[in-house]
PDB file of C-alpha atoms in Angstrom:
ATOM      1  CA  UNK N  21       5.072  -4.810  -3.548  1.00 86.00           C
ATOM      2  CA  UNK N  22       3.054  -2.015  -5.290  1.00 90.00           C
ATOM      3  CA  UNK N  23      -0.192  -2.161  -6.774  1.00 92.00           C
ATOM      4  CA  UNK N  24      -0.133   0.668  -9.086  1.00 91.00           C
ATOM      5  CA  UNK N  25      -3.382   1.249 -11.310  1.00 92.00           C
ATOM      6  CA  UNK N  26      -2.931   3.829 -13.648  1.00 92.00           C
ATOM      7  CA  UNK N  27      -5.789   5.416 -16.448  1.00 92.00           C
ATOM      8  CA  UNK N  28      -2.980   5.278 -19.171  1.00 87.00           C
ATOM      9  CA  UNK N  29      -1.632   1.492 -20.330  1.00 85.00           C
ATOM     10  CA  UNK N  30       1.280   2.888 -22.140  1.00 85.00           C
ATOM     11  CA  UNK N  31       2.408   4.771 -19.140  1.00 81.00           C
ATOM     12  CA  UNK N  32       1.876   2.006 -16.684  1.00 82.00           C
ATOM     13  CA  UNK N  33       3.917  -0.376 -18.709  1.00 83.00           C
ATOM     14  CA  UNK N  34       6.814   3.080 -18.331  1.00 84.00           C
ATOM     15  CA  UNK N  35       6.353   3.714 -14.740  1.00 83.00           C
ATOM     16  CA  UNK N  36       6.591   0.022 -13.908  1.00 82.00           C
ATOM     17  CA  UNK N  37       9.945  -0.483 -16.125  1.00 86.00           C
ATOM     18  CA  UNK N  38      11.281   2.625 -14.032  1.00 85.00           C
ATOM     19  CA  UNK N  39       9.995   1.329 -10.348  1.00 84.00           C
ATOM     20  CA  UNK N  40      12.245  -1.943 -11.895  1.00 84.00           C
ATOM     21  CA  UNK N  41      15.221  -0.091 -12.478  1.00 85.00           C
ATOM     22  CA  UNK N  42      14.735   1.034  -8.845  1.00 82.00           C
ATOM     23  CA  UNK N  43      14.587  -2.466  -7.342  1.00 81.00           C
ATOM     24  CA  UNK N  44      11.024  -1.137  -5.948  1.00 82.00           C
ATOM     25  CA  UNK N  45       8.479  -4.422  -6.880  1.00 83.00           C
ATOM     26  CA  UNK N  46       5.014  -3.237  -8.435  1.00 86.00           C
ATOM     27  CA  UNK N  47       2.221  -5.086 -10.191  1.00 85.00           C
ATOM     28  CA  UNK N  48      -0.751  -3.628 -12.173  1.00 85.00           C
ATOM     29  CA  UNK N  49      -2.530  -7.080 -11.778  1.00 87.00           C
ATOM     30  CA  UNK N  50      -4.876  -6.812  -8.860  1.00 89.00           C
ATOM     31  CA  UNK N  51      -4.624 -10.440  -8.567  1.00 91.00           C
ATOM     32  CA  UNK N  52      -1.027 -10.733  -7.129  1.00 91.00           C
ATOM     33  CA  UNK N  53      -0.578  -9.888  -3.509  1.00 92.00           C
ATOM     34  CA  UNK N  54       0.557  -6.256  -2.398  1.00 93.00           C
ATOM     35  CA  UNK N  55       1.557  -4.343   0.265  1.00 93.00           C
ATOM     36  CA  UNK N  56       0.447  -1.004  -0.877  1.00 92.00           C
ATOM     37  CA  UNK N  57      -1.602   0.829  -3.569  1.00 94.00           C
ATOM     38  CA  UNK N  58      -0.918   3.803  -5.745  1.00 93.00           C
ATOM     39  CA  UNK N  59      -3.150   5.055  -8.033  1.00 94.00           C
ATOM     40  CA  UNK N  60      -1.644   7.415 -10.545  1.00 93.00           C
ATOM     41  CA  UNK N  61      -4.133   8.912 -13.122  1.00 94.00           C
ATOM     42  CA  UNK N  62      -3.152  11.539 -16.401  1.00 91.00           C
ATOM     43  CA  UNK N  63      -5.118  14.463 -16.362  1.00 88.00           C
ATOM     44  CA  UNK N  64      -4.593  16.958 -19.055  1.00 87.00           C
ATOM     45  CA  UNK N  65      -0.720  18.281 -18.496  1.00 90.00           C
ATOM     46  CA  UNK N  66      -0.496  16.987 -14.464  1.00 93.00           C
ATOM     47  CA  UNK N  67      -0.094  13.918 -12.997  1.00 91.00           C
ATOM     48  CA  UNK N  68      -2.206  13.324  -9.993  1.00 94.00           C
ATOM     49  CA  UNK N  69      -1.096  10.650  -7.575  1.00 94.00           C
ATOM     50  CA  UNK N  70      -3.513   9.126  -4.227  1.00 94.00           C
ATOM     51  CA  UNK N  71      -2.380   6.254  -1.742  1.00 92.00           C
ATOM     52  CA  UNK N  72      -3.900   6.032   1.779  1.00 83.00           C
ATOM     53  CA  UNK N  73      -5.093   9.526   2.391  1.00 77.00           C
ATOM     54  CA  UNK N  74      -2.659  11.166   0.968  1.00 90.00           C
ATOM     55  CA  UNK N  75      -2.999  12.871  -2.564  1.00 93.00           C
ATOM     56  CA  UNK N  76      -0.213  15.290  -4.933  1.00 94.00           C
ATOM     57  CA  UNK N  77      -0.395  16.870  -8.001  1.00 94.00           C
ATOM     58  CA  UNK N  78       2.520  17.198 -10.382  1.00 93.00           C
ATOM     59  CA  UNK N  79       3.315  19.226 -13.761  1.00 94.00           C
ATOM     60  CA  UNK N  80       3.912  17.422 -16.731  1.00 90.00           C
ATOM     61  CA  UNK N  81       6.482  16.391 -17.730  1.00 90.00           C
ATOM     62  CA  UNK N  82       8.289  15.534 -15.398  1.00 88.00           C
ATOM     63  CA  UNK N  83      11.686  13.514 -14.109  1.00 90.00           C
ATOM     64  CA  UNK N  84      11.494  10.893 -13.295  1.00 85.00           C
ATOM     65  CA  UNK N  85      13.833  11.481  -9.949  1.00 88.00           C
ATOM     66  CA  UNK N  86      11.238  13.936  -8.893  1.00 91.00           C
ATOM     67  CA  UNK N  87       8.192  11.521  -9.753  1.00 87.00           C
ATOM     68  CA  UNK N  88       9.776   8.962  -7.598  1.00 86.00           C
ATOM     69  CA  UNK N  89      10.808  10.963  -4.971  1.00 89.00           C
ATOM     70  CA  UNK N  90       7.427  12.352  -4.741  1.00 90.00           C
ATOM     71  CA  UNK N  91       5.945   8.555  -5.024  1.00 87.00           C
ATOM     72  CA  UNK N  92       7.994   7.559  -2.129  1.00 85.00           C
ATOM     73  CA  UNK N  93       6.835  10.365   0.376  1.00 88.00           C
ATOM     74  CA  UNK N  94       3.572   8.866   0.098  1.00 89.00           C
ATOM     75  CA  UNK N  95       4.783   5.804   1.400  1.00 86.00           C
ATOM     76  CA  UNK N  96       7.282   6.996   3.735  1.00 81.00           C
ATOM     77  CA  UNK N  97       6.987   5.310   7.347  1.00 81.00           C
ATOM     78  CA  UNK N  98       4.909   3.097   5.906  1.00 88.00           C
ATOM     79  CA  UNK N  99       5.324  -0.300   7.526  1.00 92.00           C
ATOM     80  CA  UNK N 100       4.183  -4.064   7.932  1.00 93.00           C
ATOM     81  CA  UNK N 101       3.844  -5.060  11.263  1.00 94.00           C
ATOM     82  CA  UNK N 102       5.706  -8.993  11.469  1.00 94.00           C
ATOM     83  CA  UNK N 103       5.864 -10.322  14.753  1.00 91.00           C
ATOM     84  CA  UNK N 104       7.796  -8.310  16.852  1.00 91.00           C
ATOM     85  CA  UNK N 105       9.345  -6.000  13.926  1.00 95.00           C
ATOM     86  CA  UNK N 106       8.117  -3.826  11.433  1.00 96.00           C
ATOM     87  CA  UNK N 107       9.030  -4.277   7.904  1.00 96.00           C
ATOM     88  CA  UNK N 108       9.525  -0.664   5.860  1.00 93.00           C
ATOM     89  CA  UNK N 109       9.094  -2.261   2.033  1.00 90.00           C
ATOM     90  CA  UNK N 110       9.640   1.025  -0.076  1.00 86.00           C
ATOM     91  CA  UNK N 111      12.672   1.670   2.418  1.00 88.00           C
ATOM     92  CA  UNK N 112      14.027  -1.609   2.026  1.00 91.00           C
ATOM     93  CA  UNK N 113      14.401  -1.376   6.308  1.00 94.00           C
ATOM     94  CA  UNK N 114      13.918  -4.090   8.964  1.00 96.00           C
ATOM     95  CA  UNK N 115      12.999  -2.267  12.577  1.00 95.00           C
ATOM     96  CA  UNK N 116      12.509  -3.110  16.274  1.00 94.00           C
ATOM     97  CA  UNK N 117      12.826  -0.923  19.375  1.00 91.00           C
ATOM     98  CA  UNK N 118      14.606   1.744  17.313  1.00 89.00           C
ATOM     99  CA  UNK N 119      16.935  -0.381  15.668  1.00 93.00           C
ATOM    100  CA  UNK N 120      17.159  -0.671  12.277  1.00 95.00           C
ATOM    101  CA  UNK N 121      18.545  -2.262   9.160  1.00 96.00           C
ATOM    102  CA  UNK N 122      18.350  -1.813   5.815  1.00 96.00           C
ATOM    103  CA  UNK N 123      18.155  -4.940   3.464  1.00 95.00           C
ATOM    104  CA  UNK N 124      19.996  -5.557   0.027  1.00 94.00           C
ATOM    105  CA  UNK N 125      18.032  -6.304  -3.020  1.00 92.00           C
ATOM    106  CA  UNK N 126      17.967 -10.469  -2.744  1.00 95.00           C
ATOM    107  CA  UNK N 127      17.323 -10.298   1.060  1.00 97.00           C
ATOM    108  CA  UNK N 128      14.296  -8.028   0.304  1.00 94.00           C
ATOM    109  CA  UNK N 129      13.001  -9.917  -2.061  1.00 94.00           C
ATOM    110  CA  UNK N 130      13.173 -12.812  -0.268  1.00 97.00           C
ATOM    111  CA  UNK N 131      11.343 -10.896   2.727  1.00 97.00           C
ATOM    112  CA  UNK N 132       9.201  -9.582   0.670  1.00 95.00           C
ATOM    113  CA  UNK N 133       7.509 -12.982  -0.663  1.00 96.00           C
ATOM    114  CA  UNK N 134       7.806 -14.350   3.043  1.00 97.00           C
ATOM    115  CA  UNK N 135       5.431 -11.733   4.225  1.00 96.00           C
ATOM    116  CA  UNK N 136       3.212 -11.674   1.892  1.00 96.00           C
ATOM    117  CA  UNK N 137       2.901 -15.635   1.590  1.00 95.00           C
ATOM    118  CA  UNK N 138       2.662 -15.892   5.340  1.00 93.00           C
ATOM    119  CA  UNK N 139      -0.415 -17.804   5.077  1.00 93.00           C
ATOM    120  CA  UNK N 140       0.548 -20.311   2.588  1.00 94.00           C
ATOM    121  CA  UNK N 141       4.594 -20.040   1.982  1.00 96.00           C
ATOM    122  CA  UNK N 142       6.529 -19.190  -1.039  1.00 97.00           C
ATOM    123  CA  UNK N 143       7.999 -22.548  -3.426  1.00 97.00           C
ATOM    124  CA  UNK N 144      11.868 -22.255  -3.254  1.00 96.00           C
ATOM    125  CA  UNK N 145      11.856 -22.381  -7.222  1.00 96.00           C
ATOM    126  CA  UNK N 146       9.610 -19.553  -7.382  1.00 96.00           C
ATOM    127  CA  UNK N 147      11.532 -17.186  -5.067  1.00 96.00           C
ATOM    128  CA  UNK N 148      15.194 -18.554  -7.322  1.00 96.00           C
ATOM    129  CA  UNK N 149      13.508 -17.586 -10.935  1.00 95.00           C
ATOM    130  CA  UNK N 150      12.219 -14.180  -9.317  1.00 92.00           C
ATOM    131  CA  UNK N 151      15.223 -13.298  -8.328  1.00 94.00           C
ATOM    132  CA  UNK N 152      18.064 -14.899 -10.452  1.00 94.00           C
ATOM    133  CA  UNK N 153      15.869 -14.833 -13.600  1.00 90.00           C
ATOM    134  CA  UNK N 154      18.535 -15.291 -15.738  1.00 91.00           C
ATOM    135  CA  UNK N 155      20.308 -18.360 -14.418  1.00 90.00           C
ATOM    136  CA  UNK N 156      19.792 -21.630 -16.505  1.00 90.00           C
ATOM    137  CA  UNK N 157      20.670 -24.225 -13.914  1.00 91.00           C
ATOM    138  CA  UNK N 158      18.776 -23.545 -10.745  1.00 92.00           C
ATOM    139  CA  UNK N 159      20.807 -23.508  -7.656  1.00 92.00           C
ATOM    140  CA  UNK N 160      18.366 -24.127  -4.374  1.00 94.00           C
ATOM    141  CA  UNK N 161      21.756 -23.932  -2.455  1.00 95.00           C
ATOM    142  CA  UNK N 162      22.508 -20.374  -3.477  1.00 96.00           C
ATOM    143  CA  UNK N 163      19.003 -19.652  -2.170  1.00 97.00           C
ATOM    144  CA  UNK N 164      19.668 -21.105   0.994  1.00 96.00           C
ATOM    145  CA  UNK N 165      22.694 -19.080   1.617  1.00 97.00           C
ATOM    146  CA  UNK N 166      21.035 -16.048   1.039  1.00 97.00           C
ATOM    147  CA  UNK N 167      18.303 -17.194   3.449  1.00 97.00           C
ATOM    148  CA  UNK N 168      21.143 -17.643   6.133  1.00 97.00           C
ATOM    149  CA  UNK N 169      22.961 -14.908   5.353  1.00 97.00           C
ATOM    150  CA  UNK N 170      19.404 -13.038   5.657  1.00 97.00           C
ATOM    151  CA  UNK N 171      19.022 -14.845   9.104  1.00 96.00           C
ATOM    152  CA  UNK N 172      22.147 -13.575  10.141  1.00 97.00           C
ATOM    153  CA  UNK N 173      22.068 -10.325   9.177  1.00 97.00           C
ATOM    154  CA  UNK N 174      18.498  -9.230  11.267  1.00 96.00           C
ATOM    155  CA  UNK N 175      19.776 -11.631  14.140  1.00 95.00           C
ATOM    156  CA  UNK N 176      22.969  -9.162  14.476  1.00 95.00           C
ATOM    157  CA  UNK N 177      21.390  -6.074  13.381  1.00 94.00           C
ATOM    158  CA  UNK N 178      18.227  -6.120  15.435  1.00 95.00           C
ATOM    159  CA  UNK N 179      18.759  -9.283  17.535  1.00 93.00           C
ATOM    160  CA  UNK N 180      15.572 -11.237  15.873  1.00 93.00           C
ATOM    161  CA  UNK N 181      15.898 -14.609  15.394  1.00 93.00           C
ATOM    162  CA  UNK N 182      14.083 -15.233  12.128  1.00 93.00           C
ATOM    163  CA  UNK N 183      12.351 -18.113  12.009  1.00 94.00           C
ATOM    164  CA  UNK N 184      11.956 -19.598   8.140  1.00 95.00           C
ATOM    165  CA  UNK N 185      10.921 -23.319   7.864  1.00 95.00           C
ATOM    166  CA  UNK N 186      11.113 -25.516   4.543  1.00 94.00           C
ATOM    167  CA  UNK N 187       8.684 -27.916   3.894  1.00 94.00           C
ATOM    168  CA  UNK N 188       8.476 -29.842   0.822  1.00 94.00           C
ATOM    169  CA  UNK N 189       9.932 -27.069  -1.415  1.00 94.00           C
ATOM    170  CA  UNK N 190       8.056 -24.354   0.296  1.00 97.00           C
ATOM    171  CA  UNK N 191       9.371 -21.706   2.151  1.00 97.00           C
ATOM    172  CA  UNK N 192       7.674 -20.532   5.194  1.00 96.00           C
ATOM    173  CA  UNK N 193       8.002 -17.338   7.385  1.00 95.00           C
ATOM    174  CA  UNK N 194       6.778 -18.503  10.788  1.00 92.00           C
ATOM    175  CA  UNK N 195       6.068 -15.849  12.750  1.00 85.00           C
ATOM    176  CA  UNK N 196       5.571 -15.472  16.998  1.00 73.00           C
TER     177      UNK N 196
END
């Protein structure tokens, strides 16, 4: 997750739309929890962009292909450290000891709130509507398969055994 604050509404409500079409989760409310932050400010005809320490300047207008690729050098090895792995969120990428994986949308999603609702957990419901938003019926078993298949997936990739714990409807990464 993202945290993009930007000087121009209309443009942040654009930028986010576009991040969505990329599967890449943002937020412009500072009240939601967030990996990283990008600040992205209009200034006459350039765009200026800062995260970390690193800062880039760009012409207006501009692609959006370029924007983004630009947007994700600033994050590039960037990562969480989990336990014994490191979790690459704008990469979508699971690592340990030089092993990698990359994760599909629903299994980074679903890493994604684990992390950052390691203190607390993440309600099952929650995590279904976030990702299958436009499913009538909720499902908690086509969650759970996900979650296993998620399991499986890092234990053969990058031999971590991923250790997720329900309790009362609330998902919960636990982490050694």
């Amino acid at each position: 997750m993202i945290l993009i604050k930007c000087n121009d509404e209309f443009y942040t409500k654009i930028i986010l739309a576009l991040f969505a079409q990329k599967k890449i989760p943002t937020t412009f409310e500072k009240s939601k929890k967030y990996f990283f932050e990008l600040n992205i400010f209009f200034e006459n005809s350039q765009l200026k962009l800062t995260s970390f320490t690193k800062s880039s300047y760009l012409k207006l207008p501009i692609p959006f292909e370029l924007l983004f690729s630009d947007i994700k050098n600033h994050f590039d090895n960037k990562f969480i450290k989990v336990g014994n792995f490191n979790y690459e969120p704008i990469n979508q990428s699971i690592t340990r000891n030089k092993q990698s994986i990359n994760l599909n949308y629903i299994h980074n999603i679903i890493i994604t709130n684990l992390i950052l609702n390691a203190d607390k957990g993440v309600d099952k419901i929650f995590l279904y509507k976030l990702i299958w938003s436009q499913d009538k019926d909720i499902q908690i078993n086509k969650l759970d398969t996900h979650i296993t298949n998620l399991k499986n997936k890092i234990k053969k990739g990058i031999n971590i055994d991923l250790k997720i714990v329900t309790n009362t409807g609330i998902l919960k990464l636990i982490i050694d």
